[in-house]
Every structure is written in structure tokens, then in C-alpha cells.
Amino acid sequence: MAQVTATPTAPNAQHPEQTVLQRFRRDQPWWLLPLTVVTVLGGFGLYVLWTAFIESPPGSVNHVSEWGPYLSPFFSPLIWKSGPVSPAIFVLWSPLIFRASCYYYRKAYYRSFFLDPPACALGEMRHRAYHGESRFPMVLNNLHRFTLYAALVILGWLWYDAFLAFFSVDPANHGHVWLGLGTGIMLANVVLLTAYTFSCHSLRHLVGGGLDCYSTARLGMARNGAWRALTKINLRHPMWAWLSLFSVMLTDVYIRLLQHGLFVDPHIVF
Ligand code: FES
């Protein structure tokens, strides 16, 4: 009797295109990712509350997270430094709504915080009528395209802050260039925030997504070039979302450490 033997296959023959990270995720229990997202996003939210309001009581020297030429992104632009409330309140609403209504973060926190659904391979746990973004509270997600404009303005301010981080506020060093570890952190932060903002799905659509034909549209070819460039970074939007979240927090932590005298900024002055 003829024997049929199975042809040995390579371990990943069925998923030859998978990266190491994708293979790692596939082998983990489904709840690990939601738990990680809840921990990171929840921790970030608590940290923002602490640095913006608890650590910054009116009249205290810590009212604003700033040190030397560095200003925390949570307080920029610094609209009202010595008022009765934390100046962060004038700034934070816009980036927080921008992130909360981000298409990627929505997927992450719908799954992780609300288990709705918990993962792509698991079914819906609740079956309700779905009305898209036409009813409260989902209709609030439409704010994303409007907070995008505010995010672009704030991004300009953060680039200005990163520029100022190259100049000491110390009169003894007036006119000299300051290169500190904090300068590098502030610069890296604004670069990552730029990548996050410019990889936004709404911005990509705004630039070229609504056109049927580029060649007949006004500035069509320029818009096509911009759309192609944005598409390249849009493919990594989740990565920019997480990296920029960490960098914003790291920048504030670093400035708070300097402010409390717990760390000395390594620097050189030219
Ligand atoms: S879709 Fe994520 S920032 Fe716009």
C-alpha cells in the first residue's frame, strides 16, 4: 500500500511576510495587548492629571513645567503663566481631543477599555444598533478633523520651543548656543509629534483623498505628490502614535526632574 507522507513546510510558510513583532503578537494570549493598552493609556492619563493640575498649584514655583530654556509640551503655548488655574488647561483640551478621536487610538481603546470587540478574531460581546458617527457620543469623533487644525498650530509652537531650547536664558551665557540633553529630547519630541500629526488620516484625506482626478484638479499634481508623501508615513501611524505619546511624557518628566533639582542637564555652551 502506497504511503502518503506530508511534505515538510517551513514554520512560517503560511505567513512568509510576517515580521518578528507580528509573529510575537500572534503567539501571545489575546488579552495581553488590551491589558498593555489600558496600562499605558491609563498611566498616561493619570500622569497628565498629575503634572498639569496636582503638581502645578497656582502660585507655586512648579506652576509651569519649565526649566532654563525648556518648556514642557503640556504647557505650550504658555498663555497665562500666573493665573489662578494651571495654564495647561488652555492647551491640553485640544491635543487630548485630537488623540481621543484619532482613528488609530479609537481602535486601541474601543478594544482595550470597552472590549468592543476585544480583538479582531473575537466576535462582538454586545449586539446593539450601530449608527456610525451620527449620534451622541460617537458624533463627537467628528471633532477630529477640526482639532487637526489646532494640532497643526500647536505643532508650530512646539517647533518654536525646540528652537528656543538651543539658547540659554542665563544672562551669563546670553548670545551663546546651548546644547543640552534636554535640547535633544525636546527636538526628538517635536519630530515625533510632527510624524504623528502628518501621518493623520484626516490630513491625508484633506490633502488629496477627496479628489477623483488629480490631473484636472487645481494644484492637482502638487497635491498628488503631497498625498503620496503623507501616505508613506501614514502606513506607520500607530507607531508614531505610541512613540509621540512616550516622547511627550518623557519630555515633561525630564523637565520636572530638572525643576526639582533631581538631575543636572548635561550640556555644552558655544
Ligand atoms: S487619525 Fe490619528 S491623528 Fe488623525
PDB file of C-alpha atoms and ligand atoms in Angstrom:
ATOM      1  CA  MET A   1       0.000   0.000   0.000  1.00  0.00           C
ATOM      2  CA  ALA A   2       1.426   3.315  -1.018  1.00  0.00           C
ATOM      3  CA  GLN A   3       2.250   5.618   1.844  1.00  0.00           C
ATOM      4  CA  VAL A   4       1.420   9.285   1.704  1.00  0.00           C
ATOM      5  CA  THR A   5       3.799  11.486   3.606  1.00  0.00           C
ATOM      6  CA  ALA A   6       3.268  15.128   4.363  1.00  0.00           C
ATOM      7  CA  THR A   7       5.731  17.469   2.729  1.00  0.00           C
ATOM      8  CA  PRO A   8       7.593  19.320   5.489  1.00  0.00           C
ATOM      9  CA  THR A   9       6.909  23.057   5.367  1.00  0.00           C
ATOM     10  CA  ALA A  10       8.840  25.942   6.762  1.00  0.00           C
ATOM     11  CA  PRO A  11       7.479  27.179  10.121  1.00  0.00           C
ATOM     12  CA  ASN A  12       6.154  30.409   8.621  1.00  0.00           C
ATOM     13  CA  ALA A  13       5.360  29.221   5.134  1.00  0.00           C
ATOM     14  CA  GLN A  14       1.756  30.311   5.566  1.00  0.00           C
ATOM     15  CA  HIS A  15       2.747  33.793   6.752  1.00  0.00           C
ATOM     16  CA  PRO A  16       6.022  34.448   4.952  1.00  0.00           C
ATOM     17  CA  GLU A  17       5.593  38.209   5.138  1.00  0.00           C
ATOM     18  CA  GLN A  18       5.143  38.419   8.917  1.00  0.00           C
ATOM     19  CA  THR A  19       7.659  40.405  10.923  1.00  0.00           C
ATOM     20  CA  VAL A  20       9.189  39.257  14.200  1.00  0.00           C
ATOM     21  CA  LEU A  21       6.813  41.560  16.085  1.00  0.00           C
ATOM     22  CA  GLN A  22       3.787  40.178  14.254  1.00  0.00           C
ATOM     23  CA  ARG A  23       4.850  36.595  14.990  1.00  0.00           C
ATOM     24  CA  PHE A  24       5.408  37.515  18.648  1.00  0.00           C
ATOM     25  CA  ARG A  25       1.937  39.057  18.892  1.00  0.00           C
ATOM     26  CA  ARG A  26       0.313  36.086  17.207  1.00  0.00           C
ATOM     27  CA  ASP A  27       1.761  33.736  19.810  1.00  0.00           C
ATOM     28  CA  GLN A  28       0.543  35.750  22.822  1.00  0.00           C
ATOM     29  CA  PRO A  29      -2.839  35.419  24.574  1.00  0.00           C
ATOM     30  CA  TRP A  30      -5.436  37.825  23.128  1.00  0.00           C
ATOM     31  CA  TRP A  31      -5.833  39.744  26.396  1.00  0.00           C
ATOM     32  CA  LEU A  32      -2.171  40.794  26.616  1.00  0.00           C
ATOM     33  CA  LEU A  33      -2.476  43.631  24.105  1.00  0.00           C
ATOM     34  CA  PRO A  34      -5.679  45.154  25.602  1.00  0.00           C
ATOM     35  CA  LEU A  35      -4.124  44.944  29.070  1.00  0.00           C
ATOM     36  CA  THR A  36      -0.985  46.706  27.841  1.00  0.00           C
ATOM     37  CA  VAL A  37      -3.024  49.446  26.153  1.00  0.00           C
ATOM     38  CA  VAL A  38      -5.123  50.019  29.289  1.00  0.00           C
ATOM     39  CA  THR A  39      -1.974  50.205  31.419  1.00  0.00           C
ATOM     40  CA  VAL A  40      -0.118  52.606  29.105  1.00  0.00           C
ATOM     41  CA  LEU A  41      -3.032  54.890  28.194  1.00  0.00           C
ATOM     42  CA  GLY A  42      -4.403  54.835  31.756  1.00  0.00           C
ATOM     43  CA  GLY A  43      -0.957  55.625  33.156  1.00  0.00           C
ATOM     44  CA  PHE A  44      -0.506  58.438  30.646  1.00  0.00           C
ATOM     45  CA  GLY A  45      -3.885  59.946  31.598  1.00  0.00           C
ATOM     46  CA  LEU A  46      -3.025  59.853  35.310  1.00  0.00           C
ATOM     47  CA  TYR A  47       0.377  61.404  34.647  1.00  0.00           C
ATOM     48  CA  VAL A  48      -1.191  64.260  32.652  1.00  0.00           C
ATOM     49  CA  LEU A  49      -3.601  64.991  35.517  1.00  0.00           C
ATOM     50  CA  TRP A  50      -0.724  64.981  37.996  1.00  0.00           C
ATOM     51  CA  THR A  51       1.656  67.233  36.082  1.00  0.00           C
ATOM     52  CA  ALA A  52      -0.997  69.622  34.770  1.00  0.00           C
ATOM     53  CA  PHE A  53      -3.047  70.149  37.918  1.00  0.00           C
ATOM     54  CA  ILE A  54      -1.707  68.460  41.068  1.00  0.00           C
ATOM     55  CA  GLU A  55       1.954  69.355  40.615  1.00  0.00           C
ATOM     56  CA  SER A  56       1.109  72.831  39.324  1.00  0.00           C
ATOM     57  CA  PRO A  57      -0.889  74.640  42.039  1.00  0.00           C
ATOM     58  CA  PRO A  58      -1.333  78.376  41.413  1.00  0.00           C
ATOM     59  CA  GLY A  59       1.401  80.478  42.981  1.00  0.00           C
ATOM     60  CA  SER A  60       3.905  77.626  43.363  1.00  0.00           C
ATOM     61  CA  VAL A  61       7.317  77.619  41.694  1.00  0.00           C
ATOM     62  CA  ASN A  62       6.200  74.473  39.864  1.00  0.00           C
ATOM     63  CA  HIS A  63       3.130  76.213  38.427  1.00  0.00           C
ATOM     64  CA  VAL A  64       4.575  75.598  34.976  1.00  0.00           C
ATOM     65  CA  SER A  65       6.761  72.658  33.980  1.00  0.00           C
ATOM     66  CA  GLU A  66       9.748  74.619  32.707  1.00  0.00           C
ATOM     67  CA  TRP A  67      13.429  74.831  33.406  1.00  0.00           C
ATOM     68  CA  GLY A  68      16.045  77.092  31.811  1.00  0.00           C
ATOM     69  CA  PRO A  69      15.370  77.165  28.054  1.00  0.00           C
ATOM     70  CA  TYR A  70      12.992  74.179  28.249  1.00  0.00           C
ATOM     71  CA  LEU A  71       9.195  74.326  28.361  1.00  0.00           C
ATOM     72  CA  SER A  72       7.059  71.214  28.720  1.00  0.00           C
ATOM     73  CA  PRO A  73       4.767  70.433  25.749  1.00  0.00           C
ATOM     74  CA  PHE A  74       1.873  70.119  28.215  1.00  0.00           C
ATOM     75  CA  PHE A  75       2.098  73.891  28.854  1.00  0.00           C
ATOM     76  CA  SER A  76       2.903  75.200  25.372  1.00  0.00           C
ATOM     77  CA  PRO A  77       1.909  77.744  24.205  1.00  0.00           C
ATOM     78  CA  LEU A  78       2.215  79.379  27.604  1.00  0.00           C
ATOM     79  CA  ILE A  79      -0.827  81.644  27.502  1.00  0.00           C
ATOM     80  CA  TRP A  80      -1.324  82.679  31.111  1.00  0.00           C
ATOM     81  CA  LYS A  81       1.570  81.934  33.421  1.00  0.00           C
ATOM     82  CA  SER A  82       0.436  83.392  36.740  1.00  0.00           C
ATOM     83  CA  GLY A  83      -3.317  82.907  36.707  1.00  0.00           C
ATOM     84  CA  PRO A  84      -5.478  81.192  39.334  1.00  0.00           C
ATOM     85  CA  VAL A  85      -5.603  77.939  37.337  1.00  0.00           C
ATOM     86  CA  SER A  86      -2.976  75.782  35.725  1.00  0.00           C
ATOM     87  CA  PRO A  87      -2.024  77.232  32.298  1.00  0.00           C
ATOM     88  CA  ALA A  88      -2.119  73.660  30.955  1.00  0.00           C
ATOM     89  CA  ILE A  89      -5.898  73.909  30.920  1.00  0.00           C
ATOM     90  CA  PHE A  90      -5.742  76.309  27.955  1.00  0.00           C
ATOM     91  CA  VAL A  91      -3.621  73.893  25.939  1.00  0.00           C
ATOM     92  CA  LEU A  92      -4.424  70.310  26.850  1.00  0.00           C
ATOM     93  CA  TRP A  93      -8.031  70.121  25.637  1.00  0.00           C
ATOM     94  CA  SER A  94      -7.012  70.283  22.003  1.00  0.00           C
ATOM     95  CA  PRO A  95      -4.327  67.544  21.816  1.00  0.00           C
ATOM     96  CA  LEU A  96      -6.363  65.327  24.155  1.00  0.00           C
ATOM     97  CA  ILE A  97      -9.465  65.535  21.930  1.00  0.00           C
ATOM     98  CA  PHE A  98      -7.216  65.093  18.893  1.00  0.00           C
ATOM     99  CA  ARG A  99      -5.781  61.865  20.328  1.00  0.00           C
ATOM    100  CA  ALA A 100      -9.054  60.608  21.780  1.00  0.00           C
ATOM    101  CA  SER A 101     -10.761  60.943  18.379  1.00  0.00           C
ATOM    102  CA  CYS A 102      -7.747  59.612  16.391  1.00  0.00           C
ATOM    103  CA  TYR A 103      -8.777  56.695  14.167  1.00  0.00           C
ATOM    104  CA  TYR A 104      -5.960  54.524  15.478  1.00  0.00           C
ATOM    105  CA  TYR A 105      -6.417  55.291  19.186  1.00  0.00           C
ATOM    106  CA  ARG A 106     -10.157  54.669  18.826  1.00  0.00           C
ATOM    107  CA  LYS A 107      -9.454  51.151  17.645  1.00  0.00           C
ATOM    108  CA  ALA A 108      -6.989  50.650  20.503  1.00  0.00           C
ATOM    109  CA  TYR A 109      -9.206  51.892  23.316  1.00  0.00           C
ATOM    110  CA  TYR A 110     -12.511  50.540  21.995  1.00  0.00           C
ATOM    111  CA  ARG A 111     -10.918  47.101  22.147  1.00  0.00           C
ATOM    112  CA  SER A 112      -8.980  47.569  25.356  1.00  0.00           C
ATOM    113  CA  PHE A 113     -11.189  49.667  27.613  1.00  0.00           C
ATOM    114  CA  PHE A 114     -14.633  48.651  26.306  1.00  0.00           C
ATOM    115  CA  LEU A 115     -13.847  45.172  24.817  1.00  0.00           C
ATOM    116  CA  ASP A 116     -15.897  46.290  21.816  1.00  0.00           C
ATOM    117  CA  PRO A 117     -14.797  43.870  20.356  1.00  0.00           C
ATOM    118  CA  PRO A 118     -11.813  42.680  22.443  1.00  0.00           C
ATOM    119  CA  ALA A 119      -9.763  41.578  19.394  1.00  0.00           C
ATOM    120  CA  CYS A 120     -10.194  41.181  15.658  1.00  0.00           C
ATOM    121  CA  ALA A 121     -10.550  37.385  15.868  1.00  0.00           C
ATOM    122  CA  LEU A 122     -13.209  37.594  18.604  1.00  0.00           C
ATOM    123  CA  GLY A 123     -16.848  38.441  17.989  1.00  0.00           C
ATOM    124  CA  GLU A 124     -18.865  41.335  19.387  1.00  0.00           C
ATOM    125  CA  MET A 125     -19.787  40.768  23.041  1.00  0.00           C
ATOM    126  CA  ARG A 126     -22.772  43.117  22.820  1.00  0.00           C
ATOM    127  CA  HIS A 127     -25.105  43.426  19.877  1.00  0.00           C
ATOM    128  CA  ARG A 128     -26.555  46.883  19.557  1.00  0.00           C
ATOM    129  CA  ALA A 129     -27.752  49.046  16.735  1.00  0.00           C
ATOM    130  CA  TYR A 130     -24.837  50.890  15.207  1.00  0.00           C
ATOM    131  CA  HIS A 131     -25.386  54.402  13.876  1.00  0.00           C
ATOM    132  CA  GLY A 132     -21.842  55.274  12.908  1.00  0.00           C
ATOM    133  CA  GLU A 133     -20.849  58.772  13.953  1.00  0.00           C
ATOM    134  CA  SER A 134     -24.309  60.270  13.653  1.00  0.00           C
ATOM    135  CA  ARG A 135     -25.423  60.099  17.295  1.00  0.00           C
ATOM    136  CA  PHE A 136     -24.077  61.049  20.699  1.00  0.00           C
ATOM    137  CA  PRO A 137     -21.485  60.168  21.913  1.00  0.00           C
ATOM    138  CA  MET A 138     -19.905  58.815  18.700  1.00  0.00           C
ATOM    139  CA  VAL A 139     -20.766  62.022  16.856  1.00  0.00           C
ATOM    140  CA  LEU A 140     -18.048  63.710  18.935  1.00  0.00           C
ATOM    141  CA  ASN A 141     -15.460  61.792  16.909  1.00  0.00           C
ATOM    142  CA  ASN A 142     -16.180  64.248  14.096  1.00  0.00           C
ATOM    143  CA  LEU A 143     -14.211  66.767  16.149  1.00  0.00           C
ATOM    144  CA  HIS A 144     -11.049  65.054  14.922  1.00  0.00           C
ATOM    145  CA  ARG A 145     -10.825  66.935  11.647  1.00  0.00           C
ATOM    146  CA  PHE A 146     -11.315  70.259  13.472  1.00  0.00           C
ATOM    147  CA  THR A 147      -8.804  69.574  16.243  1.00  0.00           C
ATOM    148  CA  LEU A 148      -6.364  68.680  13.464  1.00  0.00           C
ATOM    149  CA  TYR A 149      -6.130  72.405  12.647  1.00  0.00           C
ATOM    150  CA  ALA A 150      -5.467  73.219  16.317  1.00  0.00           C
ATOM    151  CA  ALA A 151      -2.859  70.423  16.455  1.00  0.00           C
ATOM    152  CA  LEU A 152      -1.042  71.950  13.473  1.00  0.00           C
ATOM    153  CA  VAL A 153      -0.949  75.363  15.191  1.00  0.00           C
ATOM    154  CA  ILE A 154       0.331  73.863  18.452  1.00  0.00           C
ATOM    155  CA  LEU A 155       2.926  71.905  16.492  1.00  0.00           C
ATOM    156  CA  GLY A 156       4.281  75.187  15.129  1.00  0.00           C
ATOM    157  CA  TRP A 157       4.589  76.438  18.702  1.00  0.00           C
ATOM    158  CA  LEU A 158       6.425  73.305  19.779  1.00  0.00           C
ATOM    159  CA  TRP A 159       8.921  73.778  16.950  1.00  0.00           C
ATOM    160  CA  TYR A 160       9.455  77.330  18.247  1.00  0.00           C
ATOM    161  CA  ASP A 161      10.006  75.931  21.788  1.00  0.00           C
ATOM    162  CA  ALA A 162      12.525  73.427  20.407  1.00  0.00           C
ATOM    163  CA  PHE A 163      14.313  76.318  18.668  1.00  0.00           C
ATOM    164  CA  LEU A 164      14.421  78.313  21.929  1.00  0.00           C
ATOM    165  CA  ALA A 165      15.851  75.241  23.704  1.00  0.00           C
ATOM    166  CA  PHE A 166      19.097  75.957  21.828  1.00  0.00           C
ATOM    167  CA  PHE A 167      19.568  79.252  23.685  1.00  0.00           C
ATOM    168  CA  SER A 168      20.307  79.640  27.367  1.00  0.00           C
ATOM    169  CA  VAL A 169      18.132  82.012  29.388  1.00  0.00           C
ATOM    170  CA  ASP A 170      21.099  82.614  31.720  1.00  0.00           C
ATOM    171  CA  PRO A 171      22.324  86.235  31.191  1.00  0.00           C
ATOM    172  CA  ALA A 172      25.923  84.999  31.662  1.00  0.00           C
ATOM    173  CA  ASN A 173      25.537  82.856  28.542  1.00  0.00           C
ATOM    174  CA  HIS A 174      23.499  85.390  26.591  1.00  0.00           C
ATOM    175  CA  GLY A 175      24.032  85.041  22.855  1.00  0.00           C
ATOM    176  CA  HIS A 176      25.583  81.600  23.172  1.00  0.00           C
ATOM    177  CA  VAL A 177      24.212  78.357  21.791  1.00  0.00           C
ATOM    178  CA  TRP A 178      23.101  75.844  24.439  1.00  0.00           C
ATOM    179  CA  LEU A 179      23.321  72.156  23.591  1.00  0.00           C
ATOM    180  CA  GLY A 180      21.940  70.078  26.422  1.00  0.00           C
ATOM    181  CA  LEU A 181      20.427  66.631  26.749  1.00  0.00           C
ATOM    182  CA  GLY A 182      17.113  68.458  27.165  1.00  0.00           C
ATOM    183  CA  THR A 183      17.636  70.199  23.808  1.00  0.00           C
ATOM    184  CA  GLY A 184      17.903  66.799  22.136  1.00  0.00           C
ATOM    185  CA  ILE A 185      14.852  65.480  23.994  1.00  0.00           C
ATOM    186  CA  MET A 186      12.755  68.495  23.002  1.00  0.00           C
ATOM    187  CA  LEU A 187      13.887  68.209  19.386  1.00  0.00           C
ATOM    188  CA  ALA A 188      13.182  64.452  19.227  1.00  0.00           C
ATOM    189  CA  ASN A 189       9.771  65.075  20.787  1.00  0.00           C
ATOM    190  CA  VAL A 190       8.702  67.642  18.214  1.00  0.00           C
ATOM    191  CA  VAL A 191       9.971  65.451  15.360  1.00  0.00           C
ATOM    192  CA  LEU A 192       7.886  62.518  16.632  1.00  0.00           C
ATOM    193  CA  LEU A 193       4.847  64.765  17.139  1.00  0.00           C
ATOM    194  CA  THR A 194       5.280  66.027  13.581  1.00  0.00           C
ATOM    195  CA  ALA A 195       5.382  62.449  12.277  1.00  0.00           C
ATOM    196  CA  TYR A 196       2.233  61.634  14.276  1.00  0.00           C
ATOM    197  CA  THR A 197       0.333  64.719  13.099  1.00  0.00           C
ATOM    198  CA  PHE A 198       1.420  64.454   9.448  1.00  0.00           C
ATOM    199  CA  SER A 199       0.546  60.758   9.320  1.00  0.00           C
ATOM    200  CA  CYS A 200      -3.026  61.588  10.399  1.00  0.00           C
ATOM    201  CA  HIS A 201      -5.710  60.013   8.193  1.00  0.00           C
ATOM    202  CA  SER A 202      -7.722  63.248   8.192  1.00  0.00           C
ATOM    203  CA  LEU A 203      -4.757  65.282   6.965  1.00  0.00           C
ATOM    204  CA  ARG A 204      -4.063  62.748   4.214  1.00  0.00           C
ATOM    205  CA  HIS A 205      -7.680  62.961   3.127  1.00  0.00           C
ATOM    206  CA  LEU A 206      -7.613  66.753   3.307  1.00  0.00           C
ATOM    207  CA  VAL A 207      -4.538  66.917   1.074  1.00  0.00           C
ATOM    208  CA  GLY A 208      -5.636  64.548  -1.641  1.00  0.00           C
ATOM    209  CA  GLY A 209      -8.171  61.983  -0.551  1.00  0.00           C
ATOM    210  CA  GLY A 210     -11.290  63.772  -1.772  1.00  0.00           C
ATOM    211  CA  LEU A 211     -10.211  64.148  -5.409  1.00  0.00           C
ATOM    212  CA  ASP A 212     -11.468  61.953  -8.245  1.00  0.00           C
ATOM    213  CA  CYS A 213      -8.818  63.101 -10.719  1.00  0.00           C
ATOM    214  CA  TYR A 214      -5.557  64.812  -9.806  1.00  0.00           C
ATOM    215  CA  SER A 215      -4.630  65.857 -13.337  1.00  0.00           C
ATOM    216  CA  THR A 216      -7.712  68.044 -13.751  1.00  0.00           C
ATOM    217  CA  ALA A 217      -7.826  69.453 -10.221  1.00  0.00           C
ATOM    218  CA  ARG A 218      -6.329  72.767  -9.202  1.00  0.00           C
ATOM    219  CA  LEU A 219      -2.750  72.140  -7.973  1.00  0.00           C
ATOM    220  CA  GLY A 220      -3.567  68.504  -8.663  1.00  0.00           C
ATOM    221  CA  MET A 221      -0.048  67.212  -9.245  1.00  0.00           C
ATOM    222  CA  ALA A 222       1.343  69.052  -6.208  1.00  0.00           C
ATOM    223  CA  ARG A 223      -1.454  67.581  -4.115  1.00  0.00           C
ATOM    224  CA  ASN A 224      -0.749  64.148  -5.543  1.00  0.00           C
ATOM    225  CA  GLY A 225       2.920  64.459  -4.549  1.00  0.00           C
ATOM    226  CA  ALA A 226       1.973  65.595  -1.032  1.00  0.00           C
ATOM    227  CA  TRP A 227      -0.615  62.804  -0.751  1.00  0.00           C
ATOM    228  CA  ARG A 228       1.974  60.195  -1.742  1.00  0.00           C
ATOM    229  CA  ALA A 229       4.461  61.554   0.810  1.00  0.00           C
ATOM    230  CA  LEU A 230       1.839  61.562   3.572  1.00  0.00           C
ATOM    231  CA  THR A 231       0.772  58.043   2.610  1.00  0.00           C
ATOM    232  CA  LYS A 232       4.283  56.780   3.298  1.00  0.00           C
ATOM    233  CA  ILE A 233       4.266  57.977   6.915  1.00  0.00           C
ATOM    234  CA  ASN A 234       0.552  57.202   7.280  1.00  0.00           C
ATOM    235  CA  LEU A 235       1.391  53.488   6.963  1.00  0.00           C
ATOM    236  CA  ARG A 236       3.187  53.742  10.326  1.00  0.00           C
ATOM    237  CA  HIS A 237       0.577  55.899  12.061  1.00  0.00           C
ATOM    238  CA  PRO A 238       0.186  53.524  15.074  1.00  0.00           C
ATOM    239  CA  MET A 239       3.942  53.561  15.635  1.00  0.00           C
ATOM    240  CA  TRP A 240       4.072  57.384  15.555  1.00  0.00           C
ATOM    241  CA  ALA A 241       1.055  57.487  17.887  1.00  0.00           C
ATOM    242  CA  TRP A 242       2.838  55.479  20.582  1.00  0.00           C
ATOM    243  CA  LEU A 243       6.309  56.974  20.125  1.00  0.00           C
ATOM    244  CA  SER A 244       4.984  60.538  20.311  1.00  0.00           C
ATOM    245  CA  LEU A 245       2.899  59.671  23.387  1.00  0.00           C
ATOM    246  CA  PHE A 246       6.028  58.411  25.150  1.00  0.00           C
ATOM    247  CA  SER A 247       8.155  61.344  23.984  1.00  0.00           C
ATOM    248  CA  VAL A 248       5.677  63.954  25.250  1.00  0.00           C
ATOM    249  CA  MET A 249       5.640  62.304  28.651  1.00  0.00           C
ATOM    250  CA  LEU A 250       9.408  61.804  28.732  1.00  0.00           C
ATOM    251  CA  THR A 251       9.972  65.487  27.901  1.00  0.00           C
ATOM    252  CA  ASP A 252       7.768  66.595  30.792  1.00  0.00           C
ATOM    253  CA  VAL A 253       9.335  64.067  33.209  1.00  0.00           C
ATOM    254  CA  TYR A 254      12.813  65.291  32.260  1.00  0.00           C
ATOM    255  CA  ILE A 255      11.918  68.951  32.793  1.00  0.00           C
ATOM    256  CA  ARG A 256      10.230  68.161  36.127  1.00  0.00           C
ATOM    257  CA  LEU A 257      13.385  66.326  37.269  1.00  0.00           C
ATOM    258  CA  LEU A 258      15.492  69.381  36.392  1.00  0.00           C
ATOM    259  CA  GLN A 259      12.993  71.692  38.062  1.00  0.00           C
ATOM    260  CA  HIS A 260      13.162  69.728  41.313  1.00  0.00           C
ATOM    261  CA  GLY A 261      16.961  69.637  41.217  1.00  0.00           C
ATOM    262  CA  LEU A 262      16.975  65.836  40.960  1.00  0.00           C
ATOM    263  CA  PHE A 263      19.049  65.853  37.793  1.00  0.00           C
ATOM    264  CA  VAL A 264      21.598  68.139  36.169  1.00  0.00           C
ATOM    265  CA  ASP A 265      21.178  68.768  32.462  1.00  0.00           C
ATOM    266  CA  PRO A 266      24.429  67.673  30.737  1.00  0.00           C
ATOM    267  CA  HIS A 267      25.209  70.454  28.270  1.00  0.00           C
ATOM    268  CA  ILE A 268      27.837  72.403  26.410  1.00  0.00           C
ATOM    269  CA  VAL A 269      27.696  76.102  25.556  1.00  0.00           C
ATOM    270  CA  PHE A 270      29.194  77.532  22.388  1.00  0.00           C
TER     271      PHE A 270
HETATM  272  S1  FES B   1      -6.114  59.614  12.542  1.00  0.00           S
HETATM  273 FE1  FES B   1      -4.727  59.528  14.188  1.00  0.00          FE
HETATM  274  S2  FES B   1      -4.201  61.631  14.407  1.00  0.00           S
HETATM  275 FE2  FES B   1      -5.694  61.689  12.835  1.00  0.00          FE
END
